[in-house]
Tab-separated table of C-alpha atoms in Angstrom:
chain	number	residue	atom	x	y	z
A	1	UNK	CA	84.954	110.912	108.721
A	2	UNK	CA	84.510	112.512	112.096
A	3	UNK	CA	82.518	115.728	112.576
A	4	UNK	CA	84.849	118.580	111.480
A	5	UNK	CA	83.408	120.743	114.275
A	6	UNK	CA	85.352	118.649	116.795
A	7	UNK	CA	88.573	120.406	115.745
A	8	UNK	CA	86.994	123.612	116.975
A	9	UNK	CA	84.885	122.396	119.906
A	10	UNK	CA	86.861	119.449	121.338
A	11	UNK	CA	90.300	118.913	119.754
A	12	UNK	CA	91.484	117.108	122.887
A	13	UNK	CA	88.972	114.338	122.159
A	14	UNK	CA	90.438	113.894	118.699
A	15	UNK	CA	93.959	113.832	120.157
A	16	UNK	CA	92.845	111.140	122.613
A	17	UNK	CA	91.383	109.032	119.789
A	18	UNK	CA	94.585	109.301	117.760
A	19	UNK	CA	96.712	108.428	120.795
A	20	UNK	CA	94.780	105.351	121.927
A	21	UNK	CA	94.714	104.041	118.359
A	22	UNK	CA	98.440	104.526	117.863
A	23	UNK	CA	97.887	106.545	114.673
A	24	UNK	CA	100.233	109.289	113.458
A	25	UNK	CA	97.979	112.279	112.794
A	26	UNK	CA	98.920	115.918	113.434
A	27	UNK	CA	95.722	117.147	115.093
A	28	UNK	CA	97.180	120.606	115.814
A	29	UNK	CA	97.777	121.103	112.112
A	30	UNK	CA	94.156	120.279	111.374
A	31	UNK	CA	93.052	122.677	114.111
A	32	UNK	CA	95.237	125.388	112.520
A	33	UNK	CA	93.772	124.681	109.077
A	34	UNK	CA	90.265	124.890	110.494
A	35	UNK	CA	91.086	128.211	112.143
A	36	UNK	CA	92.620	129.512	108.888
A	37	UNK	CA	89.527	128.401	106.992
A	38	UNK	CA	87.174	130.153	109.426
A	39	UNK	CA	89.332	133.302	109.425
A	40	UNK	CA	89.351	133.454	105.607
A	41	UNK	CA	85.615	132.876	105.511
A	42	UNK	CA	85.021	135.644	108.069
A	43	UNK	CA	87.164	138.091	106.087
A	44	UNK	CA	85.448	137.223	102.812
A	45	UNK	CA	82.057	137.732	104.427
A	46	UNK	CA	83.176	141.096	105.866
A	47	UNK	CA	84.257	142.351	102.441
A	48	UNK	CA	81.104	141.093	100.756
A	49	UNK	CA	79.096	142.890	103.437
A	50	UNK	CA	81.049	146.092	102.687
A	51	UNK	CA	80.227	145.751	98.975
A	52	UNK	CA	76.539	145.511	99.906
A	53	UNK	CA	76.897	148.620	102.042
A	54	UNK	CA	78.397	150.478	99.081
A	55	UNK	CA	75.436	149.415	96.928
A	56	UNK	CA	73.063	150.760	99.586
A	57	UNK	CA	75.056	154.016	99.816
A	58	UNK	CA	74.879	154.411	96.017
A	59	UNK	CA	71.100	153.766	96.140
A	60	UNK	CA	70.685	156.305	98.934
A	61	UNK	CA	72.755	158.894	97.017
A	62	UNK	CA	70.588	158.455	93.902
A	63	UNK	CA	67.457	158.910	96.015
A	64	UNK	CA	68.882	162.034	97.624
A	65	UNK	CA	69.876	163.474	94.230
A	66	UNK	CA	66.353	162.924	92.898
A	67	UNK	CA	64.844	164.647	95.912
A	68	UNK	CA	67.164	167.621	95.370
A	69	UNK	CA	66.432	167.755	91.640
A	70	UNK	CA	69.959	166.730	90.626
A	71	UNK	CA	70.736	164.248	87.870
A	72	UNK	CA	73.150	161.398	88.606
A	73	UNK	CA	73.570	157.733	87.625
A	74	UNK	CA	74.782	154.561	89.268
A	75	UNK	CA	77.800	154.663	86.989
A	76	UNK	CA	78.707	158.171	88.061
A	77	UNK	CA	78.389	157.320	91.737
A	78	UNK	CA	80.376	154.094	91.311
A	79	UNK	CA	83.319	156.191	90.157
A	80	UNK	CA	83.523	157.644	93.664
A	81	UNK	CA	83.692	154.138	95.185
A	82	UNK	CA	85.651	152.458	92.371
A	83	UNK	CA	88.959	152.430	94.193
A	84	UNK	CA	87.459	150.788	97.257
A	85	UNK	CA	85.433	148.336	95.136
A	86	UNK	CA	88.529	147.283	93.182
A	87	UNK	CA	90.425	146.731	96.406
A	88	UNK	CA	87.584	144.712	97.861
A	89	UNK	CA	87.353	142.535	94.712
A	90	UNK	CA	91.089	141.846	94.764
A	91	UNK	CA	91.019	140.974	98.441
A	92	UNK	CA	87.972	138.713	98.008
A	93	UNK	CA	89.615	136.865	95.125
A	94	UNK	CA	92.785	136.344	97.150
A	95	UNK	CA	90.896	135.270	100.260
A	96	UNK	CA	88.646	132.861	98.315
A	97	UNK	CA	91.755	131.224	96.847
A	98	UNK	CA	93.264	130.887	100.322
A	99	UNK	CA	89.928	129.590	101.642
A	100	UNK	CA	89.681	126.974	98.891
A	101	UNK	CA	93.280	125.832	99.539
A	102	UNK	CA	92.686	125.580	103.305
A	103	UNK	CA	89.443	123.639	102.789
A	104	UNK	CA	91.061	121.309	100.264
A	105	UNK	CA	94.013	120.537	102.574
A	106	UNK	CA	91.737	120.155	105.584
A	107	UNK	CA	89.407	117.765	103.745
A	108	UNK	CA	92.324	115.677	102.462
A	109	UNK	CA	93.894	115.396	105.921
A	110	UNK	CA	90.531	114.690	107.545
A	111	UNK	CA	90.291	111.435	105.561
A	112	UNK	CA	93.284	110.113	107.493
A	113	UNK	CA	91.765	110.812	110.912
A	114	UNK	CA	90.330	107.636	112.504
A	115	UNK	CA	86.945	107.433	114.170
A	116	UNK	CA	86.589	108.171	117.881
A	117	UNK	CA	86.316	104.948	119.897
A	118	UNK	CA	83.456	104.405	122.332
A	119	UNK	CA	84.278	105.705	125.818
A	120	UNK	CA	84.133	102.174	127.276
A	121	UNK	CA	86.446	100.644	124.665
A	122	UNK	CA	89.370	98.620	126.064
A	123	UNK	CA	92.483	100.786	125.744
A	124	UNK	CA	95.420	99.116	124.036
A	125	UNK	CA	97.436	98.797	120.841
A	126	UNK	CA	97.896	95.045	120.425
A	127	UNK	CA	95.677	91.962	120.272
A	128	UNK	CA	96.930	90.953	123.727
A	129	UNK	CA	94.786	93.795	125.063
A	130	UNK	CA	91.563	92.583	123.449
A	131	UNK	CA	88.987	91.372	125.965
A	132	UNK	CA	87.255	87.987	125.795
A	133	UNK	CA	83.514	88.423	126.164
A	134	UNK	CA	82.412	84.800	125.841
A	135	UNK	CA	83.542	81.368	124.754
A	136	UNK	CA	81.189	78.901	123.067
A	137	UNK	CA	81.691	75.141	123.093
A	138	UNK	CA	84.806	73.417	124.370
A	139	UNK	CA	87.206	72.354	121.601
A	140	UNK	CA	86.935	68.673	120.681
A	141	UNK	CA	89.433	66.154	122.041
A	142	UNK	CA	91.505	64.251	119.509
A	143	UNK	CA	93.038	60.829	120.093
A	144	UNK	CA	95.609	61.697	117.425
A	145	UNK	CA	97.710	64.714	116.500
A	146	UNK	CA	95.302	67.007	114.550
A	147	UNK	CA	96.610	68.261	111.217
A	148	UNK	CA	96.338	71.796	109.837
A	149	UNK	CA	93.803	72.336	107.090
A	150	UNK	CA	96.393	72.743	104.347
A	151	UNK	CA	97.620	69.203	104.965
A	152	UNK	CA	94.115	67.781	105.298
A	153	UNK	CA	92.905	69.405	102.087
A	154	UNK	CA	95.885	68.277	100.040
A	155	UNK	CA	95.689	64.726	101.406
A	156	UNK	CA	92.007	64.539	100.544
A	157	UNK	CA	92.600	65.952	97.066
A	158	UNK	CA	90.196	68.877	97.582
A	159	UNK	CA	92.788	71.711	97.779
A	160	UNK	CA	95.505	72.298	95.192
A	161	UNK	CA	97.893	75.039	96.226
A	162	UNK	CA	100.461	74.234	93.525
A	163	UNK	CA	97.939	74.684	90.709
A	164	UNK	CA	96.799	77.988	92.210
A	165	UNK	CA	100.396	79.237	92.395
A	166	UNK	CA	101.024	78.256	88.766
A	167	UNK	CA	97.873	80.088	87.698
A	168	UNK	CA	98.052	83.224	89.830
A	169	UNK	CA	101.088	83.282	92.126
A	170	UNK	CA	101.529	82.883	95.856
A	171	UNK	CA	98.700	83.252	98.368
A	172	UNK	CA	95.998	81.970	96.069
A	173	UNK	CA	93.956	78.801	96.659
A	174	UNK	CA	92.206	76.350	94.350
A	175	UNK	CA	89.544	74.022	95.750
A	176	UNK	CA	88.089	71.121	93.801
A	177	UNK	CA	85.671	68.241	94.100
A	178	UNK	CA	83.820	68.219	97.397
A	179	UNK	CA	86.110	71.015	98.582
A	180	UNK	CA	84.721	73.357	95.950
A	181	UNK	CA	81.231	72.007	96.695
A	182	UNK	CA	81.635	72.747	100.396
A	183	UNK	CA	82.733	76.322	99.721
A	184	UNK	CA	79.680	76.837	97.517
A	185	UNK	CA	77.514	75.117	100.150
A	186	UNK	CA	78.769	77.494	102.820
A	187	UNK	CA	77.812	80.514	100.731
A	188	UNK	CA	74.275	79.212	100.136
A	189	UNK	CA	73.827	78.117	103.752
A	190	UNK	CA	74.960	81.465	105.171
A	191	UNK	CA	72.833	83.537	102.796
A	192	UNK	CA	69.748	81.398	103.475
A	193	UNK	CA	70.227	81.713	107.229
A	194	UNK	CA	70.615	85.485	107.146
A	195	UNK	CA	67.784	86.061	104.675
A	196	UNK	CA	65.189	83.518	105.838
A	197	UNK	CA	65.797	83.546	109.579
A	198	UNK	CA	67.473	86.881	110.370
A	199	UNK	CA	65.490	89.015	107.924
A	200	UNK	CA	68.306	90.548	105.828
A	201	UNK	CA	67.697	91.601	102.235
A	202	UNK	CA	70.024	89.785	99.857
A	203	UNK	CA	72.067	91.979	97.515
A	204	UNK	CA	74.134	90.907	94.523
A	205	UNK	CA	76.456	93.903	94.037
A	206	UNK	CA	79.189	94.636	91.491
A	207	UNK	CA	82.643	93.347	92.400
A	208	UNK	CA	84.321	96.592	91.315
A	209	UNK	CA	83.987	100.016	92.918
A	210	UNK	CA	84.915	103.601	92.044
A	211	UNK	CA	86.972	105.921	94.243
A	212	UNK	CA	83.886	107.532	95.779
A	213	UNK	CA	82.628	104.187	97.072
A	214	UNK	CA	86.074	103.288	98.416
A	215	UNK	CA	86.345	106.619	100.223
A	216	UNK	CA	82.806	106.308	101.574
A	217	UNK	CA	83.456	102.976	103.246
A	218	UNK	CA	86.789	104.150	104.671
A	219	UNK	CA	89.085	102.093	102.417
A	220	UNK	CA	90.582	105.127	100.695
A	221	UNK	CA	92.896	106.846	101.030
A	222	UNK	CA	94.266	105.036	104.100
A	223	UNK	CA	94.419	101.488	102.686
A	224	UNK	CA	95.122	102.029	98.984
A	225	UNK	CA	98.193	99.796	99.092
A	226	UNK	CA	96.064	96.847	100.265
A	227	UNK	CA	93.804	96.903	97.194
A	228	UNK	CA	93.949	95.994	93.529
A	229	UNK	CA	93.158	98.720	91.013
A	230	UNK	CA	92.153	97.968	87.441
A	231	UNK	CA	93.788	99.721	84.521
A	232	UNK	CA	90.428	101.278	83.582
A	233	UNK	CA	90.057	102.939	86.984
A	234	UNK	CA	87.792	101.010	89.397
A	235	UNK	CA	89.110	98.883	92.247
A	236	UNK	CA	88.390	95.218	92.867
A	237	UNK	CA	86.444	95.252	96.104
A	238	UNK	CA	88.300	94.101	99.278
A	239	UNK	CA	84.944	93.337	100.915
A	240	UNK	CA	81.215	93.590	100.147
A	241	UNK	CA	81.133	96.331	102.788
A	242	UNK	CA	82.255	98.744	100.041
A	243	UNK	CA	79.275	98.393	97.650
A	244	UNK	CA	76.782	97.868	100.510
A	245	UNK	CA	77.888	101.044	102.291
A	246	UNK	CA	77.538	102.909	99.015
A	247	UNK	CA	73.976	101.803	98.288
A	248	UNK	CA	72.570	105.063	99.653
A	249	UNK	CA	75.160	107.617	98.474
A	250	UNK	CA	73.815	111.188	98.704
A	251	UNK	CA	70.395	109.856	99.727
A	252	UNK	CA	67.945	111.033	102.394
A	253	UNK	CA	66.182	107.907	103.660
A	254	UNK	CA	62.665	108.022	105.070
A	255	UNK	CA	63.089	107.378	108.789
A	256	UNK	CA	60.213	104.864	108.741
A	257	UNK	CA	62.357	102.585	106.544
A	258	UNK	CA	65.109	102.232	109.148
A	259	UNK	CA	66.748	99.986	110.118
A	260	UNK	CA	67.850	98.528	106.770
A	261	UNK	CA	69.549	95.107	106.876
A	262	UNK	CA	71.525	93.844	103.870
A	263	UNK	CA	73.534	90.697	103.199
A	264	UNK	CA	75.689	89.888	100.189
A	265	UNK	CA	78.093	87.242	98.956
A	266	UNK	CA	81.096	88.484	97.006
A	267	UNK	CA	84.607	87.410	96.249
A	268	UNK	CA	87.084	89.716	98.001
A	269	UNK	CA	90.450	90.874	96.653
A	270	UNK	CA	93.293	92.109	98.852
A	271	UNK	CA	96.953	92.617	98.089
A	272	UNK	CA	97.827	92.050	101.755
A	273	UNK	CA	100.565	94.668	101.401
A	274	UNK	CA	100.844	95.056	105.166
A	275	UNK	CA	100.798	91.381	106.062
A	276	UNK	CA	104.531	90.636	106.117
A	277	UNK	CA	105.310	88.022	108.745
A	278	UNK	CA	101.670	86.954	109.147
A	279	UNK	CA	100.015	83.680	108.106
A	280	UNK	CA	101.133	82.723	104.608
A	281	UNK	CA	100.195	79.028	104.608
A	282	UNK	CA	96.758	77.673	103.909
A	283	UNK	CA	93.567	79.670	103.517
A	284	UNK	CA	93.868	82.222	106.325
A	285	UNK	CA	95.543	85.111	104.496
A	286	UNK	CA	95.084	85.035	100.729
A	287	UNK	CA	94.662	87.515	97.902
A	288	UNK	CA	91.213	86.246	96.815
A	289	UNK	CA	88.539	84.718	99.030
A	290	UNK	CA	84.768	84.340	99.421
A	291	UNK	CA	82.779	86.123	102.103
A	292	UNK	CA	79.164	86.701	103.110
A	293	UNK	CA	78.753	90.182	104.530
A	294	UNK	CA	76.143	91.725	106.861
A	295	UNK	CA	75.396	95.464	106.680
A	296	UNK	CA	72.973	97.731	108.546
A	297	UNK	CA	71.791	101.335	108.309
A	298	UNK	CA	69.948	102.563	111.398
A	299	UNK	CA	69.131	105.550	113.591
A	300	UNK	CA	71.870	106.606	116.050
A	301	UNK	CA	69.842	105.624	119.110
A	302	UNK	CA	69.440	102.065	117.774
A	303	UNK	CA	73.082	101.599	116.824
A	304	UNK	CA	74.507	99.563	119.697
A	305	UNK	CA	71.451	97.287	119.936
A	306	UNK	CA	71.675	96.588	116.204
A	307	UNK	CA	75.390	95.845	116.428
A	308	UNK	CA	74.948	93.281	119.197
A	309	UNK	CA	72.193	91.603	117.170
A	310	UNK	CA	74.469	91.556	114.101
A	311	UNK	CA	77.154	89.810	116.202
A	312	UNK	CA	74.589	87.236	117.301
A	313	UNK	CA	73.613	86.625	113.677
A	314	UNK	CA	77.227	85.937	112.738
A	315	UNK	CA	77.668	83.700	115.791
A	316	UNK	CA	74.680	81.612	114.799
A	317	UNK	CA	76.526	80.427	111.677
A	318	UNK	CA	79.310	79.040	113.869
A	319	UNK	CA	76.815	77.492	116.276
A	320	UNK	CA	74.903	75.832	113.442
A	321	UNK	CA	78.170	74.317	112.239
A	322	UNK	CA	79.168	73.353	115.828
A	323	UNK	CA	82.497	75.176	115.564
A	324	UNK	CA	84.084	76.247	118.878
A	325	UNK	CA	84.676	80.009	118.988
A	326	UNK	CA	85.187	82.944	121.268
A	327	UNK	CA	83.932	86.530	121.070
A	328	UNK	CA	86.542	89.223	121.622
A	329	UNK	CA	85.934	92.935	122.151
A	330	UNK	CA	88.712	94.753	120.367
A	331	UNK	CA	90.921	97.313	122.053
A	332	UNK	CA	91.331	100.772	120.545
A	333	UNK	CA	94.448	99.934	118.544
A	334	UNK	CA	93.060	96.724	117.052
A	335	UNK	CA	89.648	97.865	115.804
A	336	UNK	CA	89.302	99.070	112.243
A	337	UNK	CA	90.137	102.639	111.250
A	338	UNK	CA	86.470	103.610	110.898
A	339	UNK	CA	85.024	101.808	113.927
A	340	UNK	CA	83.568	103.143	117.161
A	341	UNK	CA	83.242	99.662	118.680
A	342	UNK	CA	84.249	96.249	117.352
A	343	UNK	CA	83.955	92.543	118.149
A	344	UNK	CA	85.886	89.690	116.557
A	345	UNK	CA	84.644	86.125	116.423
A	346	UNK	CA	87.609	83.775	116.579
A	347	UNK	CA	87.163	80.117	115.642
A	348	UNK	CA	89.322	77.412	117.214
A	349	UNK	CA	91.706	75.753	114.770
A	350	UNK	CA	93.030	72.549	116.406
A	351	UNK	CA	95.502	71.809	113.613
A	352	UNK	CA	97.006	75.285	113.947
A	353	UNK	CA	96.712	75.196	117.707
A	354	UNK	CA	95.137	78.632	118.039
A	355	UNK	CA	92.064	80.791	117.517
A	356	UNK	CA	91.713	82.568	114.164
A	357	UNK	CA	89.493	85.538	113.350
A	358	UNK	CA	86.560	84.470	111.212
A	359	UNK	CA	84.342	87.543	111.559
A	360	UNK	CA	84.867	91.164	112.556
A	361	UNK	CA	81.730	93.159	113.447
A	362	UNK	CA	81.918	96.911	113.885
A	363	UNK	CA	79.723	99.944	114.285
A	364	UNK	CA	80.815	103.249	112.794
A	365	UNK	CA	78.447	105.923	114.106
A	366	UNK	CA	78.092	108.525	111.376
A	367	UNK	CA	81.701	108.164	110.175
A	368	UNK	CA	80.851	106.374	106.917
A	369	UNK	CA	77.570	108.249	106.524
A	370	UNK	CA	79.408	111.589	106.480
A	371	UNK	CA	81.723	110.301	103.742
A	372	UNK	CA	78.774	108.949	101.740
A	373	UNK	CA	76.406	111.834	102.642
A	374	UNK	CA	73.778	109.297	103.682
A	375	UNK	CA	71.091	110.835	105.860
A	376	UNK	CA	67.540	110.171	107.043
A	377	UNK	CA	64.571	112.365	107.845
A	378	UNK	CA	62.479	111.424	110.869
A	379	UNK	CA	59.347	113.226	109.709
A	380	UNK	CA	58.314	115.619	106.966
A	381	UNK	CA	59.885	119.007	107.525
A	382	UNK	CA	62.533	117.700	109.950
A	383	UNK	CA	66.187	118.467	109.322
A	384	UNK	CA	68.006	115.446	107.872
A	385	UNK	CA	70.439	113.610	110.180
A	386	UNK	CA	73.272	111.264	109.346
A	387	UNK	CA	72.448	107.569	109.664
A	388	UNK	CA	74.591	105.138	111.639
A	389	UNK	CA	76.186	102.209	109.834
A	390	UNK	CA	77.697	98.875	110.862
A	391	UNK	CA	78.837	95.673	109.231
A	392	UNK	CA	80.342	92.286	109.921
A	393	UNK	CA	81.362	89.058	108.205
A	394	UNK	CA	78.704	86.446	108.279
A	395	UNK	CA	81.165	84.652	107.662
A	396	UNK	CA	84.478	84.484	105.777
A	397	UNK	CA	83.883	81.324	103.752
A	398	UNK	CA	87.462	80.175	103.205
A	399	UNK	CA	88.298	80.392	106.888
A	400	UNK	CA	85.041	78.601	107.770
A	401	UNK	CA	85.942	75.852	105.282
A	402	UNK	CA	89.407	75.572	106.884
A	403	UNK	CA	87.874	75.426	110.366
A	404	UNK	CA	85.561	72.587	109.324
A	405	UNK	CA	88.461	70.599	107.934
A	406	UNK	CA	90.419	70.962	111.151
A	407	UNK	CA	87.572	70.461	113.651
A	408	UNK	CA	85.864	67.601	111.791
A	409	UNK	CA	88.964	65.676	110.741
A	410	UNK	CA	89.112	61.949	111.515
A	411	UNK	CA	92.085	59.729	112.275
A	412	UNK	CA	91.760	57.967	108.900
A	413	UNK	CA	92.180	61.320	107.122
A	414	UNK	CA	88.527	61.779	106.223
A	415	UNK	CA	86.406	64.771	107.264
A	416	UNK	CA	82.817	64.648	108.499
A	417	UNK	CA	80.470	67.121	106.790
A	418	UNK	CA	78.494	69.196	109.350
A	419	UNK	CA	74.820	68.248	109.287
A	420	UNK	CA	73.743	71.816	108.452
A	421	UNK	CA	75.695	71.645	105.165
A	422	UNK	CA	74.614	68.211	103.995
A	423	UNK	CA	71.432	69.412	102.208
A	424	UNK	CA	73.669	71.820	100.256
A	425	UNK	CA	76.124	69.038	99.336
A	426	UNK	CA	73.797	66.469	97.861
A	427	UNK	CA	73.524	64.655	101.170
A	428	UNK	CA	77.262	63.940	101.471
A	429	UNK	CA	78.191	63.063	105.070
A	430	UNK	CA	81.952	62.585	104.653
A	431	UNK	CA	84.788	63.753	102.460
A	432	UNK	CA	87.074	60.837	101.739
A	433	UNK	CA	90.526	60.817	100.100
A	434	UNK	CA	90.121	61.565	96.404
A	435	UNK	CA	87.650	64.449	97.024
């Protein structure tokens, strides 16, 4: 969440952020709630201060009585102030209730306020206003009409959509034979690259998360409809970002340990409640998919440098697989709810005739850290500060698998296996019909 002080010190900045993101948030109402909270707190403090004054007056009266040789007690003197004390207690009780209600409503509404975009973010509300930063490798030329991956996979016998629908319903995918092997190979290849070459620490997290973890990563309450919740209470994770962001809940990290780099493979589960009209064929938008995630915790001054390096790490997967892609800087309305700055990597899909997002890399400032109460201390005795967080896909495995099928397809229907994956696939160089 954003710093609550902004509603007092710079509400116009919050209004700007809401406007350029196209989000419906009543900032003035939050400002009013913050003012009501501060007013209640001030009045409570004034009445508590008066009660302390009365205690001092009673103490002074007892001292005076002793000096004058008179006998009196605290109880006797309290009788003189009882009416005022009773009034103060009633007013404090009422004000504390109003304070708690204002704080509760403010905190609930604050969770729906998006992060403040970087000042140099492209302004816009649609993907047409995203900005291309670079393009890597020209798409290959085909001497035949390239097919989409869903046709290639079915023809090769390595994807079975009908079986998946029978088992689980629409927007599920079943891979088999060398298709399943390639998906597994992609996971191993990506993890090895990020761990051995890029220096990330591999994590194997739970695939379920409690409300606190979902709130901390920014999934709740905004995106509850996009997730699956179990009857027992936890949610199935929509991304490994959720458990990775929650690794340091309520922790103060030694500043010497930063930055921390984590990578994890998990299945991801999304209801895609808001995806009406979007891709429903193939492996692009499904309810369950595999993904390798990259996550960093760092000091605020290192944040942008670490993000750009994270983007490079994700790009290297595409380069190693020789898949044409472009890097897009997202406009304010297209970046995620929690992001300050975001880049998408979009792979070229010749069978679909367009680029498709395969990784989204974002930095969040202290937005997630405030929700998770994750801080660091620079040196002993220093006041703790919130860390900065960021994450990105490194990569989405199903979409990478689909991109390989489309970019490496041959006229005879076979698919060449990228050289980088062959050691993970028992040396297989081609996928031929029959899987």
